[in-house]
C-alpha cells in the first residue's frame, strides 16, 4: 500500500488530514529563506538620478533649476503616447509659476 492509497483510505474514514512530506517542507523553507535574503539585499534608498551642472541647483530627485530660470524635469518613465513628458512639464511650470517655454524634459 503506497501513500496515495493511505490518503484515499484516510479521506474515506473522515480523517482527511494532509501530512506534508520532507520534500514539501524543504521546498517551502528554501523559498522562504530565498525571499528573506532577497528582501534583505534589496536597496532601500536611491541616490539622486541627476547631476547639477554649473549654474544649476537640484530641487528634489527629478527637478533642477538653472540660474537663468531654465527648469529641467527628469522623467524616468518611457513616453509611449500617453503624453507624460508634456504633462510633467506643464505641471511643473504651473506649480512654479515659470514660463512654459523655459521648462524642458530630460
PDB file of N, CA and C in Angstrom:
ATOM      1  N   UNK A   1       0.851  -1.166   0.000  1.00  0.00           N
ATOM      2  CA  UNK A   1       0.000   0.000   0.000  1.00  0.00           C
ATOM      3  C   UNK A   1       0.908   1.245   0.000  1.00  0.00           C
ATOM      4  N   UNK A   2       0.659   2.147  -0.942  1.00  0.00           N
ATOM      5  CA  UNK A   2       1.502   3.335  -1.028  1.00  0.00           C
ATOM      6  C   UNK A   2       0.817   4.537  -0.361  1.00  0.00           C
ATOM      7  N   UNK A   3       1.472   5.680  -0.446  1.00  0.00           N
ATOM      8  CA  UNK A   3       0.983   6.891   0.234  1.00  0.00           C
ATOM      9  C   UNK A   3      -0.365   7.352  -0.314  1.00  0.00           C
ATOM     10  N   UNK A   4      -0.557   7.261  -1.636  1.00  0.00           N
ATOM     11  CA  UNK A   4      -1.828   7.678  -2.237  1.00  0.00           C
ATOM     12  C   UNK A   4      -2.981   6.817  -1.719  1.00  0.00           C
ATOM     13  N   UNK A   5      -2.749   5.521  -1.597  1.00  0.00           N
ATOM     14  CA  UNK A   5      -3.794   4.652  -1.066  1.00  0.00           C
ATOM     15  C   UNK A   5      -4.094   4.982   0.396  1.00  0.00           C
ATOM     16  N   UNK A   6      -3.057   5.312   1.149  1.00  0.00           N
ATOM     17  CA  UNK A   6      -3.263   5.697   2.550  1.00  0.00           C
ATOM     18  C   UNK A   6      -4.118   6.965   2.653  1.00  0.00           C
ATOM     19  N   UNK A   7      -3.844   7.918   1.782  1.00  0.00           N
ATOM     20  CA  UNK A   7      -4.618   9.159   1.807  1.00  0.00           C
ATOM     21  C   UNK A   7      -6.060   8.907   1.394  1.00  0.00           C
ATOM     22  N   UNK A   8      -6.253   8.063   0.380  1.00  0.00           N
ATOM     23  CA  UNK A   8      -7.619   7.750  -0.059  1.00  0.00           C
ATOM     24  C   UNK A   8      -8.408   7.074   1.067  1.00  0.00           C
ATOM     25  N   UNK A   9      -7.758   6.183   1.748  1.00  0.00           N
ATOM     26  CA  UNK A   9      -8.461   5.496   2.826  1.00  0.00           C
ATOM     27  C   UNK A   9      -8.710   6.452   3.996  1.00  0.00           C
ATOM     28  N   UNK A  10      -7.797   7.374   4.253  1.00  0.00           N
ATOM     29  CA  UNK A  10      -7.988   8.344   5.334  1.00  0.00           C
ATOM     30  C   UNK A  10      -9.143   9.285   5.019  1.00  0.00           C
ATOM     31  N   UNK A  11      -9.268   9.706   3.740  1.00  0.00           N
ATOM     32  CA  UNK A  11     -10.369  10.581   3.349  1.00  0.00           C
ATOM     33  C   UNK A  11     -11.683   9.824   3.478  1.00  0.00           C
ATOM     34  N   UNK A  12     -11.674   8.564   3.102  1.00  0.00           N
ATOM     35  CA  UNK A  12     -12.885   7.759   3.226  1.00  0.00           C
ATOM     36  C   UNK A  12     -13.318   7.581   4.666  1.00  0.00           C
ATOM     37  N   UNK A  13     -12.376   7.621   5.601  1.00  0.00           N
ATOM     38  CA  UNK A  13     -12.713   7.460   7.009  1.00  0.00           C
ATOM     39  C   UNK A  13     -13.025   8.795   7.680  1.00  0.00           C
ATOM     40  N   UNK A  14     -12.934   9.876   6.946  1.00  0.00           N
ATOM     41  CA  UNK A  14     -13.245  11.179   7.508  1.00  0.00           C
ATOM     42  C   UNK A  14     -12.078  11.842   8.190  1.00  0.00           C
ATOM     43  N   UNK A  15     -10.898  11.228   8.125  1.00  0.00           N
ATOM     44  CA  UNK A  15      -9.734  11.843   8.769  1.00  0.00           C
ATOM     45  C   UNK A  15      -9.297  13.051   7.934  1.00  0.00           C
ATOM     46  N   UNK A  16      -8.952  12.858   6.686  1.00  0.00           N
ATOM     47  CA  UNK A  16      -8.701  13.907   5.712  1.00  0.00           C
ATOM     48  C   UNK A  16      -7.595  14.884   6.029  1.00  0.00           C
ATOM     49  N   UNK A  17      -6.658  14.543   6.873  1.00  0.00           N
ATOM     50  CA  UNK A  17      -5.567  15.467   7.157  1.00  0.00           C
ATOM     51  C   UNK A  17      -4.408  15.159   6.223  1.00  0.00           C
ATOM     52  N   UNK A  18      -3.877  16.231   5.665  1.00  0.00           N
ATOM     53  CA  UNK A  18      -2.728  16.071   4.772  1.00  0.00           C
ATOM     54  C   UNK A  18      -1.464  16.292   5.577  1.00  0.00           C
ATOM     55  N   UNK A  19      -0.587  15.340   5.577  1.00  0.00           N
ATOM     56  CA  UNK A  19       0.685  15.465   6.263  1.00  0.00           C
ATOM     57  C   UNK A  19       1.749  15.810   5.230  1.00  0.00           C
ATOM     58  N   UNK A  20       2.415  16.965   5.379  1.00  0.00           N
ATOM     59  CA  UNK A  20       3.425  17.350   4.389  1.00  0.00           C
ATOM     60  C   UNK A  20       4.636  16.424   4.453  1.00  0.00           C
ATOM     61  N   UNK A  21       5.208  16.217   3.309  1.00  0.00           N
ATOM     62  CA  UNK A  21       6.400  15.384   3.234  1.00  0.00           C
ATOM     63  C   UNK A  21       7.641  16.231   3.508  1.00  0.00           C
ATOM     64  N   UNK A  22       8.755  15.565   3.654  1.00  0.00           N
ATOM     65  CA  UNK A  22      10.010  16.269   3.876  1.00  0.00           C
ATOM     66  C   UNK A  22      10.347  17.140   2.673  1.00  0.00           C
ATOM     67  N   UNK A  23      10.040  16.661   1.479  1.00  0.00           N
ATOM     68  CA  UNK A  23      10.310  17.420   0.262  1.00  0.00           C
ATOM     69  C   UNK A  23       9.510  18.726   0.237  1.00  0.00           C
ATOM     70  N   UNK A  24       8.242  18.664   0.614  1.00  0.00           N
ATOM     71  CA  UNK A  24       7.399  19.857   0.647  1.00  0.00           C
ATOM     72  C   UNK A  24       7.930  20.868   1.659  1.00  0.00           C
ATOM     73  N   UNK A  25       8.330  20.400   2.818  1.00  0.00           N
ATOM     74  CA  UNK A  25       8.882  21.293   3.829  1.00  0.00           C
ATOM     75  C   UNK A  25      10.197  21.917   3.373  1.00  0.00           C
ATOM     76  N   UNK A  26      11.056  21.166   2.692  1.00  0.00           N
ATOM     77  CA  UNK A  26      12.326  21.699   2.201  1.00  0.00           C
ATOM     78  C   UNK A  26      12.099  22.758   1.120  1.00  0.00           C
ATOM     79  N   UNK A  27      11.151  22.524   0.228  1.00  0.00           N
ATOM     80  CA  UNK A  27      10.853  23.499  -0.819  1.00  0.00           C
ATOM     81  C   UNK A  27      10.287  24.785  -0.202  1.00  0.00           C
ATOM     82  N   UNK A  28       9.368  24.634   0.721  1.00  0.00           N
ATOM     83  CA  UNK A  28       8.793  25.809   1.389  1.00  0.00           C
ATOM     84  C   UNK A  28       9.821  26.577   2.189  1.00  0.00           C
ATOM     85  N   UNK A  29      10.668  25.870   2.901  1.00  0.00           N
ATOM     86  CA  UNK A  29      11.734  26.522   3.669  1.00  0.00           C
ATOM     87  C   UNK A  29      12.740  27.218   2.780  1.00  0.00           C
ATOM     88  N   UNK A  30      13.093  26.571   1.678  1.00  0.00           N
ATOM     89  CA  UNK A  30      14.030  27.191   0.731  1.00  0.00           C
ATOM     90  C   UNK A  30      13.454  28.444   0.101  1.00  0.00           C
ATOM     91  N   UNK A  31      12.176  28.402  -0.246  1.00  0.00           N
ATOM     92  CA  UNK A  31      11.534  29.584  -0.819  1.00  0.00           C
ATOM     93  C   UNK A  31      11.470  30.714   0.207  1.00  0.00           C
ATOM     94  N   UNK A  32      11.192  30.385   1.443  1.00  0.00           N
ATOM     95  CA  UNK A  32      11.126  31.399   2.496  1.00  0.00           C
ATOM     96  C   UNK A  32      12.483  32.039   2.721  1.00  0.00           C
ATOM     97  N   UNK A  33      13.528  31.231   2.804  1.00  0.00           N
ATOM     98  CA  UNK A  33      14.874  31.758   3.012  1.00  0.00           C
ATOM     99  C   UNK A  33      15.303  32.601   1.810  1.00  0.00           C
ATOM    100  N   UNK A  34      14.996  32.142   0.609  1.00  0.00           N
ATOM    101  CA  UNK A  34      15.351  32.902  -0.590  1.00  0.00           C
ATOM    102  C   UNK A  34      14.666  34.254  -0.641  1.00  0.00           C
ATOM    103  N   UNK A  35      13.381  34.297  -0.312  1.00  0.00           N
ATOM    104  CA  UNK A  35      12.666  35.577  -0.294  1.00  0.00           C
ATOM    105  C   UNK A  35      13.186  36.497   0.807  1.00  0.00           C
ATOM    106  N   UNK A  36      13.520  35.935   1.959  1.00  0.00           N
ATOM    107  CA  UNK A  36      14.050  36.757   3.048  1.00  0.00           C
ATOM    108  C   UNK A  36      15.403  37.356   2.670  1.00  0.00           C
ATOM    109  N   UNK A  37      16.265  36.570   2.038  1.00  0.00           N
ATOM    110  CA  UNK A  37      17.561  37.089   1.607  1.00  0.00           C
ATOM    111  C   UNK A  37      17.402  38.143   0.519  1.00  0.00           C
ATOM    112  N   UNK A  38      16.499  37.930  -0.423  1.00  0.00           N
ATOM    113  CA  UNK A  38      16.278  38.906  -1.483  1.00  0.00           C
ATOM    114  C   UNK A  38      15.732  40.207  -0.904  1.00  0.00           C
ATOM    115  N   UNK A  39      14.841  40.112   0.070  1.00  0.00           N
ATOM    116  CA  UNK A  39      14.299  41.314   0.688  1.00  0.00           C
ATOM    117  C   UNK A  39      15.385  42.063   1.451  1.00  0.00           C
ATOM    118  N   UNK A  40      16.271  41.323   2.134  1.00  0.00           N
ATOM    119  CA  UNK A  40      17.343  41.965   2.896  1.00  0.00           C
ATOM    120  C   UNK A  40      18.381  42.614   1.982  1.00  0.00           C
ATOM    121  N   UNK A  41      18.599  42.048   0.802  1.00  0.00           N
ATOM    122  CA  UNK A  41      19.608  42.585  -0.116  1.00  0.00           C
ATOM    123  C   UNK A  41      19.068  43.698  -0.996  1.00  0.00           C
ATOM    124  N   UNK A  42      17.749  43.932  -1.007  1.00  0.00           N
ATOM    125  CA  UNK A  42      17.154  44.959  -1.872  1.00  0.00           C
ATOM    126  C   UNK A  42      17.608  46.343  -1.398  1.00  0.00           C
ATOM    127  N   UNK A  43      18.043  47.225  -2.318  1.00  0.00           N
ATOM    128  CA  UNK A  43      18.479  48.558  -1.888  1.00  0.00           C
ATOM    129  C   UNK A  43      17.319  49.369  -1.320  1.00  0.00           C
ATOM    130  N   UNK A  44      17.553  50.036  -0.204  1.00  0.00           N
ATOM    131  CA  UNK A  44      16.497  50.775   0.471  1.00  0.00           C
ATOM    132  C   UNK A  44      16.423  52.243   0.050  1.00  0.00           C
ATOM    133  N   UNK A  45      17.512  52.815  -0.396  1.00  0.00           N
ATOM    134  CA  UNK A  45      17.492  54.222  -0.784  1.00  0.00           C
ATOM    135  C   UNK A  45      18.101  54.372  -2.166  1.00  0.00           C
ATOM    136  N   UNK A  46      17.606  55.354  -2.866  1.00  0.00           N
ATOM    137  CA  UNK A  46      18.119  55.632  -4.197  1.00  0.00           C
ATOM    138  C   UNK A  46      18.885  56.939  -4.152  1.00  0.00           C
ATOM    139  N   UNK A  47      19.943  56.984  -4.880  1.00  0.00           N
ATOM    140  CA  UNK A  47      20.688  58.218  -4.989  1.00  0.00           C
ATOM    141  C   UNK A  47      19.989  59.163  -5.947  1.00  0.00           C
ATOM    142  N   UNK A  48      20.457  60.379  -5.994  1.00  0.00           N
ATOM    143  CA  UNK A  48      19.866  61.354  -6.908  1.00  0.00           C
ATOM    144  C   UNK A  48      20.178  60.937  -8.346  1.00  0.00           C
ATOM    145  N   UNK A  49      19.156  60.807  -9.202  1.00  0.00           N
ATOM    146  CA  UNK A  49      19.393  60.361 -10.569  1.00  0.00           C
ATOM    147  C   UNK A  49      19.912  61.465 -11.481  1.00  0.00           C
ATOM    148  N   UNK A  50      20.085  62.680 -10.950  1.00  0.00           N
ATOM    149  CA  UNK A  50      20.544  63.785 -11.793  1.00  0.00           C
ATOM    150  C   UNK A  50      21.788  64.419 -11.201  1.00  0.00           C
ATOM    151  N   UNK A  51      22.529  65.080 -12.032  1.00  0.00           N
ATOM    152  CA  UNK A  51      23.713  65.817 -11.620  1.00  0.00           C
ATOM    153  C   UNK A  51      23.521  67.269 -12.019  1.00  0.00           C
ATOM    154  N   UNK A  52      23.902  68.179 -11.144  1.00  0.00           N
ATOM    155  CA  UNK A  52      23.768  69.598 -11.433  1.00  0.00           C
ATOM    156  C   UNK A  52      25.017  70.083 -12.161  1.00  0.00           C
ATOM    157  N   UNK A  53      24.780  70.794 -13.236  1.00  0.00           N
ATOM    158  CA  UNK A  53      25.877  71.407 -13.972  1.00  0.00           C
ATOM    159  C   UNK A  53      26.224  72.748 -13.360  1.00  0.00           C
ATOM    160  N   UNK A  54      27.165  73.457 -13.971  1.00  0.00           N
ATOM    161  CA  UNK A  54      27.498  74.785 -13.447  1.00  0.00           C
ATOM    162  C   UNK A  54      26.306  75.730 -13.613  1.00  0.00           C
ATOM    163  N   UNK A  55      25.942  76.404 -12.540  1.00  0.00           N
ATOM    164  CA  UNK A  55      24.829  77.339 -12.574  1.00  0.00           C
ATOM    165  C   UNK A  55      23.473  76.683 -12.419  1.00  0.00           C
ATOM    166  N   UNK A  56      23.422  75.438 -11.960  1.00  0.00           N
ATOM    167  CA  UNK A  56      22.157  74.733 -11.754  1.00  0.00           C
ATOM    168  C   UNK A  56      22.065  74.263 -10.306  1.00  0.00           C
ATOM    169  N   UNK A  57      20.837  74.186  -9.819  1.00  0.00           N
ATOM    170  CA  UNK A  57      20.579  73.700  -8.465  1.00  0.00           C
ATOM    171  C   UNK A  57      19.568  72.567  -8.536  1.00  0.00           C
ATOM    172  N   UNK A  58      19.771  71.554  -7.709  1.00  0.00           N
ATOM    173  CA  UNK A  58      18.869  70.400  -7.692  1.00  0.00           C
ATOM    174  C   UNK A  58      17.790  70.635  -6.634  1.00  0.00           C
ATOM    175  N   UNK A  59      16.536  70.473  -7.027  1.00  0.00           N
ATOM    176  CA  UNK A  59      15.398  70.569  -6.123  1.00  0.00           C
ATOM    177  C   UNK A  59      14.648  69.248  -6.189  1.00  0.00           C
ATOM    178  N   UNK A  60      14.964  68.351  -5.297  1.00  0.00           N
ATOM    179  CA  UNK A  60      14.329  67.039  -5.308  1.00  0.00           C
ATOM    180  C   UNK A  60      15.031  66.120  -6.291  1.00  0.00           C
ATOM    181  N   UNK A  61      14.564  64.885  -6.372  1.00  0.00           N
ATOM    182  CA  UNK A  61      15.252  63.907  -7.219  1.00  0.00           C
ATOM    183  C   UNK A  61      15.000  64.070  -8.715  1.00  0.00           C
ATOM    184  N   UNK A  62      14.003  64.845  -9.119  1.00  0.00           N
ATOM    185  CA  UNK A  62      13.665  64.916 -10.538  1.00  0.00           C
ATOM    186  C   UNK A  62      13.522  66.340 -11.063  1.00  0.00           C
ATOM    187  N   UNK A  63      14.086  67.323 -10.385  1.00  0.00           N
ATOM    188  CA  UNK A  63      13.911  68.707 -10.804  1.00  0.00           C
ATOM    189  C   UNK A  63      15.198  69.476 -10.579  1.00  0.00           C
ATOM    190  N   UNK A  64      15.641  70.210 -11.595  1.00  0.00           N
ATOM    191  CA  UNK A  64      16.771  71.110 -11.424  1.00  0.00           C
ATOM    192  C   UNK A  64      16.452  72.431 -12.106  1.00  0.00           C
ATOM    193  N   UNK A  65      16.907  73.513 -11.462  1.00  0.00           N
ATOM    194  CA  UNK A  65      16.615  74.856 -11.934  1.00  0.00           C
ATOM    195  C   UNK A  65      17.930  75.595 -12.095  1.00  0.00           C
ATOM    196  N   UNK A  66      18.091  76.213 -13.260  1.00  0.00           N
ATOM    197  CA  UNK A  66      19.294  76.973 -13.548  1.00  0.00           C
ATOM    198  C   UNK A  66      19.179  78.406 -13.067  1.00  0.00           C
ATOM    199  N   UNK A  67      20.333  79.081 -12.988  1.00  0.00           N
ATOM    200  CA  UNK A  67      20.365  80.472 -12.562  1.00  0.00           C
ATOM    201  C   UNK A  67      19.600  81.358 -13.541  1.00  0.00           C
ATOM    202  N   UNK A  68      19.621  80.990 -14.823  1.00  0.00           N
ATOM    203  CA  UNK A  68      18.945  81.783 -15.850  1.00  0.00           C
ATOM    204  C   UNK A  68      17.435  81.558 -15.873  1.00  0.00           C
ATOM    205  N   UNK A  69      16.901  80.721 -14.978  1.00  0.00           N
ATOM    206  CA  UNK A  69      15.470  80.476 -14.904  1.00  0.00           C
ATOM    207  C   UNK A  69      15.009  79.255 -15.677  1.00  0.00           C
ATOM    208  N   UNK A  70      15.928  78.549 -16.294  1.00  0.00           N
ATOM    209  CA  UNK A  70      15.581  77.337 -17.031  1.00  0.00           C
ATOM    210  C   UNK A  70      15.276  76.217 -16.041  1.00  0.00           C
ATOM    211  N   UNK A  71      14.173  75.517 -16.250  1.00  0.00           N
ATOM    212  CA  UNK A  71      13.745  74.427 -15.373  1.00  0.00           C
ATOM    213  C   UNK A  71      13.826  73.124 -16.156  1.00  0.00           C
ATOM    214  N   UNK A  72      14.491  72.121 -15.603  1.00  0.00           N
ATOM    215  CA  UNK A  72      14.603  70.807 -16.240  1.00  0.00           C
ATOM    216  C   UNK A  72      13.927  69.769 -15.349  1.00  0.00           C
ATOM    217  N   UNK A  73      13.036  69.004 -15.948  1.00  0.00           N
ATOM    218  CA  UNK A  73      12.317  67.946 -15.247  1.00  0.00           C
ATOM    219  C   UNK A  73      12.826  66.606 -15.757  1.00  0.00           C
ATOM    220  N   UNK A  74      13.216  65.732 -14.842  1.00  0.00           N
ATOM    221  CA  UNK A  74      13.661  64.396 -15.215  1.00  0.00           C
ATOM    222  C   UNK A  74      12.482  63.439 -15.120  1.00  0.00           C
ATOM    223  N   UNK A  75      12.181  62.756 -16.204  1.00  0.00           N
ATOM    224  CA  UNK A  75      11.051  61.829 -16.235  1.00  0.00           C
ATOM    225  C   UNK A  75      11.603  60.414 -16.430  1.00  0.00           C
ATOM    226  N   UNK A  76      11.501  59.548 -15.398  1.00  0.00           N
ATOM    227  CA  UNK A  76      12.061  58.207 -15.526  1.00  0.00           C
ATOM    228  C   UNK A  76      11.188  57.258 -16.342  1.00  0.00           C
ATOM    229  N   UNK A  77       9.924  57.627 -16.593  1.00  0.00           N
ATOM    230  CA  UNK A  77       9.038  56.750 -17.344  1.00  0.00           C
ATOM    231  C   UNK A  77       9.278  56.915 -18.842  1.00  0.00           C
ATOM    232  N   UNK A  78       8.975  55.868 -19.565  1.00  0.00           N
ATOM    233  CA  UNK A  78       9.119  55.880 -21.012  1.00  0.00           C
ATOM    234  C   UNK A  78       7.877  56.496 -21.638  1.00  0.00           C
ATOM    235  N   UNK A  79       8.086  57.387 -22.593  1.00  0.00           N
ATOM    236  CA  UNK A  79       6.970  58.006 -23.311  1.00  0.00           C
ATOM    237  C   UNK A  79       6.468  57.031 -24.367  1.00  0.00           C
ATOM    238  N   UNK A  80       5.215  56.616 -24.216  1.00  0.00           N
ATOM    239  CA  UNK A  80       4.630  55.671 -25.180  1.00  0.00           C
ATOM    240  C   UNK A  80       3.277  56.172 -25.662  1.00  0.00           C
ATOM    241  N   UNK A  81       3.175  57.490 -25.894  1.00  0.00           N
ATOM    242  CA  UNK A  81       1.953  58.050 -26.421  1.00  0.00           C
ATOM    243  C   UNK A  81       0.991  58.560 -25.371  1.00  0.00           C
ATOM    244  N   UNK A  82       1.330  58.459 -24.085  1.00  0.00           N
ATOM    245  CA  UNK A  82       0.436  58.933 -23.042  1.00  0.00           C
ATOM    246  C   UNK A  82       0.592  60.422 -22.796  1.00  0.00           C
ATOM    247  N   UNK A  83       1.673  61.039 -23.267  1.00  0.00           N
ATOM    248  CA  UNK A  83       1.888  62.467 -23.059  1.00  0.00           C
ATOM    249  C   UNK A  83       2.479  62.798 -21.705  1.00  0.00           C
ATOM    250  N   UNK A  84       3.250  61.875 -21.113  1.00  0.00           N
ATOM    251  CA  UNK A  84       3.785  62.081 -19.763  1.00  0.00           C
ATOM    252  C   UNK A  84       4.825  63.198 -19.748  1.00  0.00           C
ATOM    253  N   UNK A  85       5.602  63.353 -20.823  1.00  0.00           N
ATOM    254  CA  UNK A  85       6.590  64.427 -20.875  1.00  0.00           C
ATOM    255  C   UNK A  85       5.900  65.785 -20.833  1.00  0.00           C
ATOM    256  N   UNK A  86       4.887  65.956 -21.660  1.00  0.00           N
ATOM    257  CA  UNK A  86       4.157  67.222 -21.699  1.00  0.00           C
ATOM    258  C   UNK A  86       3.430  67.472 -20.383  1.00  0.00           C
ATOM    259  N   UNK A  87       2.834  66.445 -19.824  1.00  0.00           N
ATOM    260  CA  UNK A  87       2.101  66.586 -18.569  1.00  0.00           C
ATOM    261  C   UNK A  87       3.012  67.058 -17.447  1.00  0.00           C
ATOM    262  N   UNK A  88       4.168  66.425 -17.277  1.00  0.00           N
ATOM    263  CA  UNK A  88       5.077  66.814 -16.206  1.00  0.00           C
ATOM    264  C   UNK A  88       5.595  68.227 -16.410  1.00  0.00           C
ATOM    265  N   UNK A  89       5.914  68.586 -17.656  1.00  0.00           N
ATOM    266  CA  UNK A  89       6.404  69.934 -17.927  1.00  0.00           C
ATOM    267  C   UNK A  89       5.332  70.971 -17.604  1.00  0.00           C
ATOM    268  N   UNK A  90       4.096  70.711 -17.962  1.00  0.00           N
ATOM    269  CA  UNK A  90       3.014  71.646 -17.671  1.00  0.00           C
ATOM    270  C   UNK A  90       2.739  71.743 -16.173  1.00  0.00           C
ATOM    271  N   UNK A  91       2.778  70.621 -15.473  1.00  0.00           N
ATOM    272  CA  UNK A  91       2.568  70.639 -14.021  1.00  0.00           C
ATOM    273  C   UNK A  91       3.642  71.451 -13.306  1.00  0.00           C
ATOM    274  N   UNK A  92       4.889  71.234 -13.681  1.00  0.00           N
ATOM    275  CA  UNK A  92       5.988  71.952 -13.037  1.00  0.00           C
ATOM    276  C   UNK A  92       5.905  73.433 -13.361  1.00  0.00           C
ATOM    277  N   UNK A  93       5.629  73.774 -14.616  1.00  0.00           N
ATOM    278  CA  UNK A  93       5.515  75.184 -14.993  1.00  0.00           C
ATOM    279  C   UNK A  93       4.371  75.853 -14.227  1.00  0.00           C
ATOM    280  N   UNK A  94       3.260  75.170 -14.068  1.00  0.00           N
ATOM    281  CA  UNK A  94       2.119  75.740 -13.354  1.00  0.00           C
ATOM    282  C   UNK A  94       2.424  75.913 -11.866  1.00  0.00           C
ATOM    283  N   UNK A  95       3.028  74.908 -11.242  1.00  0.00           N
ATOM    284  CA  UNK A  95       3.306  74.977  -9.806  1.00  0.00           C
ATOM    285  C   UNK A  95       4.381  76.004  -9.474  1.00  0.00           C
ATOM    286  N   UNK A  96       5.390  76.123 -10.336  1.00  0.00           N
ATOM    287  CA  UNK A  96       6.470  77.066 -10.067  1.00  0.00           C
ATOM    288  C   UNK A  96       6.153  78.467 -10.577  1.00  0.00           C
ATOM    289  N   UNK A  97       5.132  78.587 -11.403  1.00  0.00           N
ATOM    290  CA  UNK A  97       4.821  79.877 -11.998  1.00  0.00           C
ATOM    291  C   UNK A  97       5.837  80.264 -13.052  1.00  0.00           C
ATOM    292  N   UNK A  98       6.468  79.276 -13.646  1.00  0.00           N
ATOM    293  CA  UNK A  98       7.501  79.528 -14.657  1.00  0.00           C
ATOM    294  C   UNK A  98       6.872  79.621 -16.042  1.00  0.00           C
ATOM    295  N   UNK A  99       7.583  80.270 -16.949  1.00  0.00           N
ATOM    296  CA  UNK A  99       7.143  80.320 -18.340  1.00  0.00           C
ATOM    297  C   UNK A  99       7.286  78.915 -18.918  1.00  0.00           C
ATOM    298  N   UNK A 100       6.263  78.453 -19.593  1.00  0.00           N
ATOM    299  CA  UNK A 100       6.259  77.083 -20.083  1.00  0.00           C
ATOM    300  C   UNK A 100       7.356  76.843 -21.109  1.00  0.00           C
ATOM    301  N   UNK A 101       7.792  77.893 -21.779  1.00  0.00           N
ATOM    302  CA  UNK A 101       8.847  77.767 -22.798  1.00  0.00           C
ATOM    303  C   UNK A 101      10.215  77.540 -22.174  1.00  0.00           C
ATOM    304  N   UNK A 102      10.353  77.804 -20.887  1.00  0.00           N
ATOM    305  CA  UNK A 102      11.645  77.610 -20.233  1.00  0.00           C
ATOM    306  C   UNK A 102      11.758  76.258 -19.538  1.00  0.00           C
ATOM    307  N   UNK A 103      10.723  75.455 -19.638  1.00  0.00           N
ATOM    308  CA  UNK A 103      10.720  74.141 -18.991  1.00  0.00           C
ATOM    309  C   UNK A 103      11.086  73.082 -20.023  1.00  0.00           C
ATOM    310  N   UNK A 104      12.056  72.263 -19.669  1.00  0.00           N
ATOM    311  CA  UNK A 104      12.443  71.149 -20.565  1.00  0.00           C
ATOM    312  C   UNK A 104      12.305  69.835 -19.823  1.00  0.00           C
ATOM    313  N   UNK A 105      12.197  68.785 -20.587  1.00  0.00           N
ATOM    314  CA  UNK A 105      12.058  67.446 -20.026  1.00  0.00           C
ATOM    315  C   UNK A 105      13.235  66.610 -20.504  1.00  0.00           C
ATOM    316  N   UNK A 106      13.882  65.943 -19.566  1.00  0.00           N
ATOM    317  CA  UNK A 106      15.014  65.086 -19.920  1.00  0.00           C
ATOM    318  C   UNK A 106      14.728  63.660 -19.500  1.00  0.00           C
TER     319      UNK A 106
END
